[in-house]
């Protein structure tokens, strides 16, 4: 599309021939031409009004920041609590854990493998 | 008041001196942003944003480099943020509107395209917008703003050799992209 636009530019020759292509350096030179800066007598006032408003807007911006931090802390706490509860229920229901707890029940002397160490004279 | 005196006063919070600084550097900032912005009104807003940033971070200017170098650095950073916002906006508009969504800004839409008079200049501007950010910045600062490689290196916080390499790559990429539009 850019090529078509280039070819149909006013610089095209009247007999229908395509204009001669510029060199790469000529293209760069054309682009290098300074850009006109529009005059604006009120520019500084615009900057100044934004400057005076910026301190107020900074204070306003704090609220969403604190709200996001609080939300993140709540979510983290929820996830942490969830993990703890999950672990409690998972381990207490586990048959392996229940059997280990049974084996270590020191009130059951018959199954306590360390009984002879507690009462060495009984042998 | 000599240049350095009012510049110093502006950076110390003197409003009258800051006004002078704004008047002095507005053309530099506007011209530079115009090489990146896609809309003339955005360009004006960007220029304002640059001066607000200068005011807000005036205490951070240590004087290690020229004031203009520091202002160029802020301008380039604002321009890059602007480009990223634009890209995000295009991406979001495509997401919300599907494939039939609004067309992304093309080379024909850029501010410089509207401000540049010649067709050739518009071609270069369009091709420049497709280059990686670093190459584009190095090219604009050296070729349009006339900064030396050393000044550009200071603005971009790079070595001079890195800037030289970026300019060479930018030129090579432009030649490749525009090979149908110029004669050898």
PDB file of C-alpha atoms in Angstrom:
ATOM      1  CA  UNK A   1       0.000   0.000   0.000  1.00  0.00           C
ATOM      2  CA  UNK A   2       2.849   2.296   0.861  1.00  0.00           C
ATOM      3  CA  UNK A   3       4.386   1.655  -2.524  1.00  0.00           C
ATOM      4  CA  UNK A   4       1.146   2.591  -4.318  1.00  0.00           C
ATOM      5  CA  UNK A   5       0.914   5.774  -2.302  1.00  0.00           C
ATOM      6  CA  UNK A   6       4.498   6.608  -3.153  1.00  0.00           C
ATOM      7  CA  UNK A   7       3.905   6.020  -6.848  1.00  0.00           C
ATOM      8  CA  UNK A   8       0.737   8.094  -6.963  1.00  0.00           C
ATOM      9  CA  UNK A   9       2.325  11.049  -5.194  1.00  0.00           C
ATOM     10  CA  UNK A  10       2.158  14.481  -6.872  1.00  0.00           C
ATOM     11  CA  UNK A  11       5.771  14.053  -7.813  1.00  0.00           C
ATOM     12  CA  UNK A  12       4.729  11.493 -10.471  1.00  0.00           C
ATOM     13  CA  UNK A  13       5.633  12.501 -13.973  1.00  0.00           C
ATOM     14  CA  UNK A  14       2.727  13.807 -16.133  1.00  0.00           C
ATOM     15  CA  UNK A  15       3.357  11.246 -18.896  1.00  0.00           C
ATOM     16  CA  UNK A  16       2.430   8.454 -16.482  1.00  0.00           C
ATOM     17  CA  UNK A  17       5.978   7.274 -15.813  1.00  0.00           C
ATOM     18  CA  UNK A  18       6.887   6.493 -12.225  1.00  0.00           C
ATOM     19  CA  UNK A  19       9.021   9.121 -10.520  1.00  0.00           C
ATOM     20  CA  UNK A  20      12.627   8.213 -10.029  1.00  0.00           C
ATOM     21  CA  UNK A  21      13.185   6.501  -6.730  1.00  0.00           C
ATOM     22  CA  UNK A  22      15.263   8.454  -4.238  1.00  0.00           C
ATOM     23  CA  UNK A  23      18.348   6.907  -2.712  1.00  0.00           C
ATOM     24  CA  UNK A  24      18.245   5.567   0.813  1.00  0.00           C
ATOM     25  CA  UNK A  25      20.206   8.566   2.091  1.00  0.00           C
ATOM     26  CA  UNK A  26      17.723  10.918   0.424  1.00  0.00           C
ATOM     27  CA  UNK A  27      14.871   9.154   2.203  1.00  0.00           C
ATOM     28  CA  UNK A  28      16.702   9.613   5.503  1.00  0.00           C
ATOM     29  CA  UNK A  29      17.306  13.289   4.696  1.00  0.00           C
ATOM     30  CA  UNK A  30      13.593  13.784   4.014  1.00  0.00           C
ATOM     31  CA  UNK A  31      12.690  12.143   7.305  1.00  0.00           C
ATOM     32  CA  UNK A  32      15.331  14.201   9.124  1.00  0.00           C
ATOM     33  CA  UNK A  33      13.572  17.482   8.308  1.00  0.00           C
ATOM     34  CA  UNK A  34      12.627  19.155  11.594  1.00  0.00           C
ATOM     35  CA  UNK A  35       9.118  18.664  12.918  1.00  0.00           C
ATOM     36  CA  UNK A  36       7.239  21.900  13.449  1.00  0.00           C
ATOM     37  CA  UNK A  37       6.366  22.446  17.093  1.00  0.00           C
ATOM     38  CA  UNK A  38       2.927  24.085  17.429  1.00  0.00           C
ATOM     39  CA  UNK A  39       2.911  27.199  19.573  1.00  0.00           C
ATOM     40  CA  UNK A  40       0.925  26.905  22.781  1.00  0.00           C
ATOM     41  CA  UNK A  41       0.863  29.905  25.079  1.00  0.00           C
ATOM     42  CA  UNK A  42      -0.991  27.964  27.751  1.00  0.00           C
ATOM     43  CA  UNK A  43       1.349  25.001  27.849  1.00  0.00           C
ATOM     44  CA  UNK A  44       2.954  25.915  31.173  1.00  0.00           C
ATOM     45  CA  UNK A  45      -0.472  26.471  32.760  1.00  0.00           C
ATOM     46  CA  UNK A  46      -1.450  22.941  31.712  1.00  0.00           C
ATOM     47  CA  UNK A  47       1.688  21.521  33.329  1.00  0.00           C
ATOM     48  CA  UNK A  48       1.205  23.630  36.435  1.00  0.00           C
ATOM     49  CA  UNK A  49      -2.422  22.550  36.878  1.00  0.00           C
ATOM     50  CA  UNK A  50      -1.388  18.905  36.638  1.00  0.00           C
ATOM     51  CA  UNK A  51       1.445  19.510  39.087  1.00  0.00           C
ATOM     52  CA  UNK A  52      -0.895  20.971  41.686  1.00  0.00           C
ATOM     53  CA  UNK A  53      -3.306  18.092  41.150  1.00  0.00           C
ATOM     54  CA  UNK A  54      -0.645  15.415  41.301  1.00  0.00           C
ATOM     55  CA  UNK A  55      -0.105  15.590  45.079  1.00  0.00           C
ATOM     56  CA  UNK A  56      -3.842  15.086  45.673  1.00  0.00           C
ATOM     57  CA  UNK A  57      -4.029  12.259  43.174  1.00  0.00           C
ATOM     58  CA  UNK A  58      -1.099  10.538  44.905  1.00  0.00           C
ATOM     59  CA  UNK A  59      -3.105  10.424  48.130  1.00  0.00           C
ATOM     60  CA  UNK A  60      -6.116   9.072  46.275  1.00  0.00           C
ATOM     61  CA  UNK A  61      -3.973   6.399  44.664  1.00  0.00           C
ATOM     62  CA  UNK A  62      -3.020   5.065  48.100  1.00  0.00           C
ATOM     63  CA  UNK A  63      -6.493   3.639  48.678  1.00  0.00           C
ATOM     64  CA  UNK A  64      -6.482   1.104  45.868  1.00  0.00           C
ATOM     65  CA  UNK A  65      -2.932   0.152  46.844  1.00  0.00           C
ATOM     66  CA  UNK A  66      -3.940  -0.649  50.426  1.00  0.00           C
ATOM     67  CA  UNK A  67      -7.085  -2.393  49.224  1.00  0.00           C
ATOM     68  CA  UNK A  68      -5.029  -4.650  46.944  1.00  0.00           C
ATOM     69  CA  UNK A  69      -2.528  -5.414  49.708  1.00  0.00           C
ATOM     70  CA  UNK A  70      -5.357  -6.283  52.112  1.00  0.00           C
ATOM     71  CA  UNK A  71      -7.006  -8.480  49.495  1.00  0.00           C
ATOM     72  CA  UNK A  72      -3.729 -10.291  48.833  1.00  0.00           C
ATOM     73  CA  UNK A  73      -3.160 -10.866  52.561  1.00  0.00           C
ATOM     74  CA  UNK A  74      -6.691 -12.238  52.956  1.00  0.00           C
ATOM     75  CA  UNK A  75      -6.255 -14.587  50.017  1.00  0.00           C
ATOM     76  CA  UNK A  76      -2.857 -15.765  51.351  1.00  0.00           C
ATOM     77  CA  UNK A  77      -4.344 -16.342  54.809  1.00  0.00           C
ATOM     78  CA  UNK A  78      -7.236 -18.282  53.272  1.00  0.00           C
ATOM     79  CA  UNK A  79      -4.911 -20.466  51.254  1.00  0.00           C
ATOM     80  CA  UNK A  80      -2.690 -21.077  54.307  1.00  0.00           C
ATOM     81  CA  UNK A  81      -5.658 -22.047  56.457  1.00  0.00           C
ATOM     82  CA  UNK A  82      -6.917 -24.330  53.711  1.00  0.00           C
ATOM     83  CA  UNK A  83      -3.580 -26.115  53.506  1.00  0.00           C
ATOM     84  CA  UNK A  84      -3.417 -26.590  57.291  1.00  0.00           C
ATOM     85  CA  UNK A  85      -6.982 -27.985  57.475  1.00  0.00           C
ATOM     86  CA  UNK A  86      -6.322 -30.230  54.500  1.00  0.00           C
ATOM     87  CA  UNK A  87      -3.212 -31.650  56.182  1.00  0.00           C
ATOM     88  CA  UNK A  88      -5.024 -32.242  59.481  1.00  0.00           C
ATOM     89  CA  UNK A  89      -7.846 -34.175  57.843  1.00  0.00           C
ATOM     90  CA  UNK A  90      -5.588 -36.065  55.461  1.00  0.00           C
ATOM     91  CA  UNK A  91      -3.148 -37.275  58.139  1.00  0.00           C
ATOM     92  CA  UNK A  92      -5.756 -38.154  60.798  1.00  0.00           C
ATOM     93  CA  UNK A  93      -7.670 -40.275  58.258  1.00  0.00           C
ATOM     94  CA  UNK A  94      -4.584 -42.065  57.003  1.00  0.00           C
ATOM     95  CA  UNK A  95      -4.554 -45.813  57.983  1.00  0.00           C
ATOM     96  CA  UNK A  96      -0.768 -45.785  58.142  1.00  0.00           C
ATOM     97  CA  UNK A  97      -0.779 -43.007  60.713  1.00  0.00           C
ATOM     98  CA  UNK A  98      -3.509 -44.713  62.739  1.00  0.00           C
ATOM     99  CA  UNK A  99      -1.568 -47.984  62.804  1.00  0.00           C
ATOM    100  CA  UNK A 100       1.648 -46.267  63.815  1.00  0.00           C
ATOM    101  CA  UNK A 101      -0.161 -44.510  66.615  1.00  0.00           C
ATOM    102  CA  UNK A 102      -1.506 -47.863  67.795  1.00  0.00           C
ATOM    103  CA  UNK A 103       1.941 -49.450  67.737  1.00  0.00           C
ATOM    104  CA  UNK A 104       3.403 -46.687  69.838  1.00  0.00           C
ATOM    105  CA  UNK A 105       0.713 -46.918  72.488  1.00  0.00           C
ATOM    106  CA  UNK A 106       2.870 -47.426  75.571  1.00  0.00           C
ATOM    107  CA  UNK A 107      -0.094 -48.422  77.693  1.00  0.00           C
ATOM    108  CA  UNK A 108      -0.197 -51.707  75.761  1.00  0.00           C
ATOM    109  CA  UNK A 109       2.725 -53.592  77.394  1.00  0.00           C
ATOM    110  CA  UNK A 110       2.342 -56.693  75.280  1.00  0.00           C
ATOM    111  CA  UNK A 111       3.001 -54.846  72.069  1.00  0.00           C
ATOM    112  CA  UNK A 112       5.550 -52.473  73.464  1.00  0.00           C
ATOM    113  CA  UNK A 113       8.938 -53.610  72.104  1.00  0.00           C
ATOM    114  CA  UNK A 114      10.783 -51.610  74.754  1.00  0.00           C
ATOM    115  CA  UNK A 115       9.094 -53.235  77.706  1.00  0.00           C
ATOM    116  CA  UNK A 116      12.137 -55.358  78.590  1.00  0.00           C
ATOM    117  CA  UNK A 117      14.249 -52.256  78.798  1.00  0.00           C
ATOM    118  CA  UNK A 118      11.869 -50.729  81.312  1.00  0.00           C
ATOM    119  CA  UNK A 119      11.779 -53.875  83.472  1.00  0.00           C
ATOM    120  CA  UNK A 120      15.165 -55.617  82.980  1.00  0.00           C
ATOM    121  CA  UNK A 121      14.895 -57.748  86.174  1.00  0.00           C
ATOM    122  CA  UNK A 122      11.694 -59.463  85.124  1.00  0.00           C
ATOM    123  CA  UNK A 123      13.682 -61.860  82.881  1.00  0.00           C
TER     124      UNK A 123
ATOM    125  CA  UNK B   1      20.586  34.907  35.008  1.00  0.00           C
ATOM    126  CA  UNK B   2      22.993  32.522  33.265  1.00  0.00           C
ATOM    127  CA  UNK B   3      21.800  29.166  31.952  1.00  0.00           C
ATOM    128  CA  UNK B   4      23.232  27.099  34.755  1.00  0.00           C
ATOM    129  CA  UNK B   5      21.844  29.494  37.373  1.00  0.00           C
ATOM    130  CA  UNK B   6      18.213  29.282  36.283  1.00  0.00           C
ATOM    131  CA  UNK B   7      18.489  25.571  35.559  1.00  0.00           C
ATOM    132  CA  UNK B   8      19.736  25.103  39.095  1.00  0.00           C
ATOM    133  CA  UNK B   9      16.976  27.341  40.424  1.00  0.00           C
ATOM    134  CA  UNK B  10      14.359  25.359  38.490  1.00  0.00           C
ATOM    135  CA  UNK B  11      15.663  22.109  39.911  1.00  0.00           C
ATOM    136  CA  UNK B  12      15.586  23.632  43.382  1.00  0.00           C
ATOM    137  CA  UNK B  13      11.856  24.255  43.041  1.00  0.00           C
ATOM    138  CA  UNK B  14      11.752  27.857  41.796  1.00  0.00           C
ATOM    139  CA  UNK B  15       8.505  28.051  39.798  1.00  0.00           C
ATOM    140  CA  UNK B  16       9.570  31.005  37.684  1.00  0.00           C
ATOM    141  CA  UNK B  17      12.824  29.306  36.714  1.00  0.00           C
ATOM    142  CA  UNK B  18      10.932  26.082  36.020  1.00  0.00           C
ATOM    143  CA  UNK B  19       8.651  27.972  33.681  1.00  0.00           C
ATOM    144  CA  UNK B  20      11.729  29.134  31.821  1.00  0.00           C
ATOM    145  CA  UNK B  21      13.005  25.567  31.690  1.00  0.00           C
ATOM    146  CA  UNK B  22       9.681  24.406  30.231  1.00  0.00           C
ATOM    147  CA  UNK B  23       9.786  27.128  27.569  1.00  0.00           C
ATOM    148  CA  UNK B  24      13.384  26.324  26.761  1.00  0.00           C
ATOM    149  CA  UNK B  25      13.052  22.547  26.468  1.00  0.00           C
ATOM    150  CA  UNK B  26       9.485  22.150  25.181  1.00  0.00           C
ATOM    151  CA  UNK B  27      10.546  22.046  21.504  1.00  0.00           C
ATOM    152  CA  UNK B  28      13.169  19.372  22.233  1.00  0.00           C
ATOM    153  CA  UNK B  29      10.695  17.225  24.157  1.00  0.00           C
ATOM    154  CA  UNK B  30       7.865  17.714  21.660  1.00  0.00           C
ATOM    155  CA  UNK B  31      10.042  16.886  18.639  1.00  0.00           C
ATOM    156  CA  UNK B  32      11.349  13.743  20.283  1.00  0.00           C
ATOM    157  CA  UNK B  33       7.942  12.497  21.407  1.00  0.00           C
ATOM    158  CA  UNK B  34       6.542  13.220  17.948  1.00  0.00           C
ATOM    159  CA  UNK B  35       8.922  10.607  16.536  1.00  0.00           C
ATOM    160  CA  UNK B  36       7.209   8.007  18.737  1.00  0.00           C
ATOM    161  CA  UNK B  37       3.617   9.102  19.427  1.00  0.00           C
ATOM    162  CA  UNK B  38       0.746   7.913  17.268  1.00  0.00           C
ATOM    163  CA  UNK B  39      -1.510  10.928  17.782  1.00  0.00           C
ATOM    164  CA  UNK B  40      -0.759  14.672  17.967  1.00  0.00           C
ATOM    165  CA  UNK B  41      -2.880  15.104  21.102  1.00  0.00           C
ATOM    166  CA  UNK B  42      -0.977  12.228  22.721  1.00  0.00           C
ATOM    167  CA  UNK B  43       2.184  14.028  21.794  1.00  0.00           C
ATOM    168  CA  UNK B  44       1.102  17.121  23.688  1.00  0.00           C
ATOM    169  CA  UNK B  45       0.079  15.024  26.702  1.00  0.00           C
ATOM    170  CA  UNK B  46       3.388  13.178  26.610  1.00  0.00           C
ATOM    171  CA  UNK B  47       5.282  16.460  26.587  1.00  0.00           C
ATOM    172  CA  UNK B  48       3.333  17.571  29.645  1.00  0.00           C
ATOM    173  CA  UNK B  49       4.029  14.245  31.352  1.00  0.00           C
ATOM    174  CA  UNK B  50       7.749  14.696  30.737  1.00  0.00           C
ATOM    175  CA  UNK B  51       7.800  18.085  32.483  1.00  0.00           C
ATOM    176  CA  UNK B  52       5.726  16.760  35.381  1.00  0.00           C
ATOM    177  CA  UNK B  53       8.256  13.942  35.745  1.00  0.00           C
ATOM    178  CA  UNK B  54      11.114  16.450  35.595  1.00  0.00           C
ATOM    179  CA  UNK B  55       9.507  18.448  38.407  1.00  0.00           C
ATOM    180  CA  UNK B  56       8.724  15.389  40.520  1.00  0.00           C
ATOM    181  CA  UNK B  57      12.194  13.910  40.197  1.00  0.00           C
ATOM    182  CA  UNK B  58      14.186  17.144  40.185  1.00  0.00           C
ATOM    183  CA  UNK B  59      15.994  16.093  43.360  1.00  0.00           C
ATOM    184  CA  UNK B  60      17.359  13.039  41.578  1.00  0.00           C
ATOM    185  CA  UNK B  61      19.284  15.038  38.992  1.00  0.00           C
ATOM    186  CA  UNK B  62      22.867  14.822  40.218  1.00  0.00           C
ATOM    187  CA  UNK B  63      24.442  16.953  37.524  1.00  0.00           C
ATOM    188  CA  UNK B  64      26.718  14.150  36.288  1.00  0.00           C
ATOM    189  CA  UNK B  65      25.456  14.745  32.765  1.00  0.00           C
ATOM    190  CA  UNK B  66      24.048  17.745  30.944  1.00  0.00           C
ATOM    191  CA  UNK B  67      20.489  18.724  31.833  1.00  0.00           C
ATOM    192  CA  UNK B  68      19.432  18.110  28.233  1.00  0.00           C
ATOM    193  CA  UNK B  69      20.774  14.535  28.434  1.00  0.00           C
ATOM    194  CA  UNK B  70      18.687  13.915  31.539  1.00  0.00           C
ATOM    195  CA  UNK B  71      15.621  15.424  29.852  1.00  0.00           C
ATOM    196  CA  UNK B  72      16.162  13.265  26.773  1.00  0.00           C
ATOM    197  CA  UNK B  73      16.349  10.215  29.028  1.00  0.00           C
ATOM    198  CA  UNK B  74      13.035  11.049  30.704  1.00  0.00           C
ATOM    199  CA  UNK B  75      11.466  11.805  27.317  1.00  0.00           C
ATOM    200  CA  UNK B  76      12.596   8.504  25.834  1.00  0.00           C
ATOM    201  CA  UNK B  77      11.343   6.581  28.875  1.00  0.00           C
ATOM    202  CA  UNK B  78       7.952   8.286  28.649  1.00  0.00           C
ATOM    203  CA  UNK B  79       7.814   7.572  24.929  1.00  0.00           C
ATOM    204  CA  UNK B  80       8.598   3.901  25.501  1.00  0.00           C
ATOM    205  CA  UNK B  81       5.927   3.644  28.188  1.00  0.00           C
ATOM    206  CA  UNK B  82       3.540   5.258  25.748  1.00  0.00           C
ATOM    207  CA  UNK B  83       4.372   2.705  23.034  1.00  0.00           C
ATOM    208  CA  UNK B  84       3.846  -0.147  25.506  1.00  0.00           C
ATOM    209  CA  UNK B  85       0.491   1.307  26.587  1.00  0.00           C
ATOM    210  CA  UNK B  86      -0.483   1.585  22.930  1.00  0.00           C
ATOM    211  CA  UNK B  87       0.477  -2.025  22.250  1.00  0.00           C
ATOM    212  CA  UNK B  88      -1.496  -3.202  25.303  1.00  0.00           C
ATOM    213  CA  UNK B  89      -4.468  -1.133  24.134  1.00  0.00           C
ATOM    214  CA  UNK B  90      -4.357  -2.699  20.683  1.00  0.00           C
ATOM    215  CA  UNK B  91      -4.049  -6.172  22.198  1.00  0.00           C
ATOM    216  CA  UNK B  92      -7.015  -5.564  24.516  1.00  0.00           C
ATOM    217  CA  UNK B  93      -9.128  -4.092  21.737  1.00  0.00           C
ATOM    218  CA  UNK B  94      -8.383  -7.169  19.631  1.00  0.00           C
ATOM    219  CA  UNK B  95      -9.334  -9.401  22.545  1.00  0.00           C
ATOM    220  CA  UNK B  96     -12.621  -7.614  23.166  1.00  0.00           C
ATOM    221  CA  UNK B  97     -13.551  -7.099  19.543  1.00  0.00           C
ATOM    222  CA  UNK B  98     -12.266 -10.406  18.178  1.00  0.00           C
ATOM    223  CA  UNK B  99     -10.626 -10.613  14.808  1.00  0.00           C
ATOM    224  CA  UNK B 100     -12.920  -7.931  13.418  1.00  0.00           C
ATOM    225  CA  UNK B 101     -11.620  -5.481  16.025  1.00  0.00           C
ATOM    226  CA  UNK B 102     -10.164  -2.063  15.513  1.00  0.00           C
ATOM    227  CA  UNK B 103      -7.096  -2.003  13.325  1.00  0.00           C
ATOM    228  CA  UNK B 104      -3.835  -1.412  15.159  1.00  0.00           C
ATOM    229  CA  UNK B 105      -2.257   1.947  14.464  1.00  0.00           C
ATOM    230  CA  UNK B 106      -0.298   1.752  11.260  1.00  0.00           C
ATOM    231  CA  UNK B 107       2.669   3.731  10.141  1.00  0.00           C
ATOM    232  CA  UNK B 108       0.286   6.091   8.394  1.00  0.00           C
ATOM    233  CA  UNK B 109      -1.247   7.109  11.735  1.00  0.00           C
ATOM    234  CA  UNK B 110       1.835   8.316  13.534  1.00  0.00           C
ATOM    235  CA  UNK B 111       2.125  11.921  14.577  1.00  0.00           C
ATOM    236  CA  UNK B 112       5.363  12.334  12.719  1.00  0.00           C
ATOM    237  CA  UNK B 113       3.601  11.055   9.611  1.00  0.00           C
ATOM    238  CA  UNK B 114       1.069  13.837   9.917  1.00  0.00           C
ATOM    239  CA  UNK B 115       3.740  16.382  10.681  1.00  0.00           C
ATOM    240  CA  UNK B 116       6.251  15.199   8.128  1.00  0.00           C
ATOM    241  CA  UNK B 117       5.727  16.653   4.720  1.00  0.00           C
ATOM    242  CA  UNK B 118       7.350  14.259   2.299  1.00  0.00           C
ATOM    243  CA  UNK B 119       6.328  10.765   1.289  1.00  0.00           C
ATOM    244  CA  UNK B 120       9.843   9.469   1.775  1.00  0.00           C
ATOM    245  CA  UNK B 121       9.941  10.766   5.318  1.00  0.00           C
ATOM    246  CA  UNK B 122       6.686   8.987   6.050  1.00  0.00           C
ATOM    247  CA  UNK B 123       8.075   5.743   4.682  1.00  0.00           C
ATOM    248  CA  UNK B 124      11.070   5.933   6.999  1.00  0.00           C
ATOM    249  CA  UNK B 125       8.820   6.808   9.944  1.00  0.00           C
ATOM    250  CA  UNK B 126       6.577   3.823   9.232  1.00  0.00           C
ATOM    251  CA  UNK B 127       9.516   1.435   8.960  1.00  0.00           C
ATOM    252  CA  UNK B 128      11.064   2.876  12.117  1.00  0.00           C
ATOM    253  CA  UNK B 129       7.960   2.039  14.122  1.00  0.00           C
ATOM    254  CA  UNK B 130       8.582  -1.639  13.340  1.00  0.00           C
ATOM    255  CA  UNK B 131      12.141  -1.641  14.684  1.00  0.00           C
ATOM    256  CA  UNK B 132      13.094  -2.836  18.179  1.00  0.00           C
ATOM    257  CA  UNK B 133      12.878  -0.022  20.752  1.00  0.00           C
ATOM    258  CA  UNK B 134      16.633   0.313  21.319  1.00  0.00           C
ATOM    259  CA  UNK B 135      17.403   0.589  17.618  1.00  0.00           C
ATOM    260  CA  UNK B 136      14.622   3.104  17.140  1.00  0.00           C
ATOM    261  CA  UNK B 137      15.766   5.297  20.034  1.00  0.00           C
ATOM    262  CA  UNK B 138      19.407   5.252  18.941  1.00  0.00           C
ATOM    263  CA  UNK B 139      18.412   6.096  15.382  1.00  0.00           C
ATOM    264  CA  UNK B 140      16.036   8.931  16.332  1.00  0.00           C
ATOM    265  CA  UNK B 141      18.461  10.540  18.772  1.00  0.00           C
ATOM    266  CA  UNK B 142      21.445  10.473  16.439  1.00  0.00           C
ATOM    267  CA  UNK B 143      19.793  10.995  13.073  1.00  0.00           C
ATOM    268  CA  UNK B 144      16.887  13.309  13.893  1.00  0.00           C
ATOM    269  CA  UNK B 145      18.010  15.063  17.063  1.00  0.00           C
ATOM    270  CA  UNK B 146      21.645  15.245  16.016  1.00  0.00           C
ATOM    271  CA  UNK B 147      23.041  13.844  19.256  1.00  0.00           C
ATOM    272  CA  UNK B 148      26.545  12.404  19.127  1.00  0.00           C
ATOM    273  CA  UNK B 149      27.033   8.714  19.796  1.00  0.00           C
ATOM    274  CA  UNK B 150      28.528   9.660  23.143  1.00  0.00           C
ATOM    275  CA  UNK B 151      25.479  11.740  24.149  1.00  0.00           C
ATOM    276  CA  UNK B 152      23.154   8.996  22.931  1.00  0.00           C
ATOM    277  CA  UNK B 153      25.124   6.472  24.951  1.00  0.00           C
ATOM    278  CA  UNK B 154      24.623   8.656  28.049  1.00  0.00           C
ATOM    279  CA  UNK B 155      20.893   8.972  27.408  1.00  0.00           C
ATOM    280  CA  UNK B 156      20.478   5.244  26.860  1.00  0.00           C
ATOM    281  CA  UNK B 157      22.948   4.239  29.595  1.00  0.00           C
ATOM    282  CA  UNK B 158      24.912   2.140  27.103  1.00  0.00           C
ATOM    283  CA  UNK B 159      28.456   2.124  25.785  1.00  0.00           C
ATOM    284  CA  UNK B 160      29.299   4.097  22.662  1.00  0.00           C
ATOM    285  CA  UNK B 161      30.099   0.913  20.782  1.00  0.00           C
ATOM    286  CA  UNK B 162      26.692  -0.506  21.696  1.00  0.00           C
ATOM    287  CA  UNK B 163      25.022   2.631  20.336  1.00  0.00           C
ATOM    288  CA  UNK B 164      27.062   2.431  17.148  1.00  0.00           C
ATOM    289  CA  UNK B 165      25.996  -1.169  16.706  1.00  0.00           C
ATOM    290  CA  UNK B 166      22.330  -0.262  17.295  1.00  0.00           C
ATOM    291  CA  UNK B 167      22.494   2.471  14.648  1.00  0.00           C
ATOM    292  CA  UNK B 168      24.098   0.128  12.124  1.00  0.00           C
ATOM    293  CA  UNK B 169      21.452  -2.511  12.775  1.00  0.00           C
ATOM    294  CA  UNK B 170      18.688   0.069  12.546  1.00  0.00           C
ATOM    295  CA  UNK B 171      19.986   1.228   9.176  1.00  0.00           C
ATOM    296  CA  UNK B 172      20.359  -2.342   7.910  1.00  0.00           C
ATOM    297  CA  UNK B 173      16.803  -3.144   9.004  1.00  0.00           C
ATOM    298  CA  UNK B 174      15.447   0.013   7.381  1.00  0.00           C
ATOM    299  CA  UNK B 175      17.246  -0.807   4.135  1.00  0.00           C
ATOM    300  CA  UNK B 176      15.777  -4.298   4.217  1.00  0.00           C
ATOM    301  CA  UNK B 177      12.249  -3.096   4.930  1.00  0.00           C
ATOM    302  CA  UNK B 178      12.332  -0.327   2.359  1.00  0.00           C
ATOM    303  CA  UNK B 179      14.270  -2.068  -0.383  1.00  0.00           C
ATOM    304  CA  UNK B 180      11.426  -1.512  -2.883  1.00  0.00           C
ATOM    305  CA  UNK B 181      11.257   2.213  -2.247  1.00  0.00           C
ATOM    306  CA  UNK B 182      14.751   3.475  -2.961  1.00  0.00           C
ATOM    307  CA  UNK B 183      17.283   3.158  -5.723  1.00  0.00           C
ATOM    308  CA  UNK B 184      20.755   1.858  -5.093  1.00  0.00           C
TER     309      UNK B 184
END
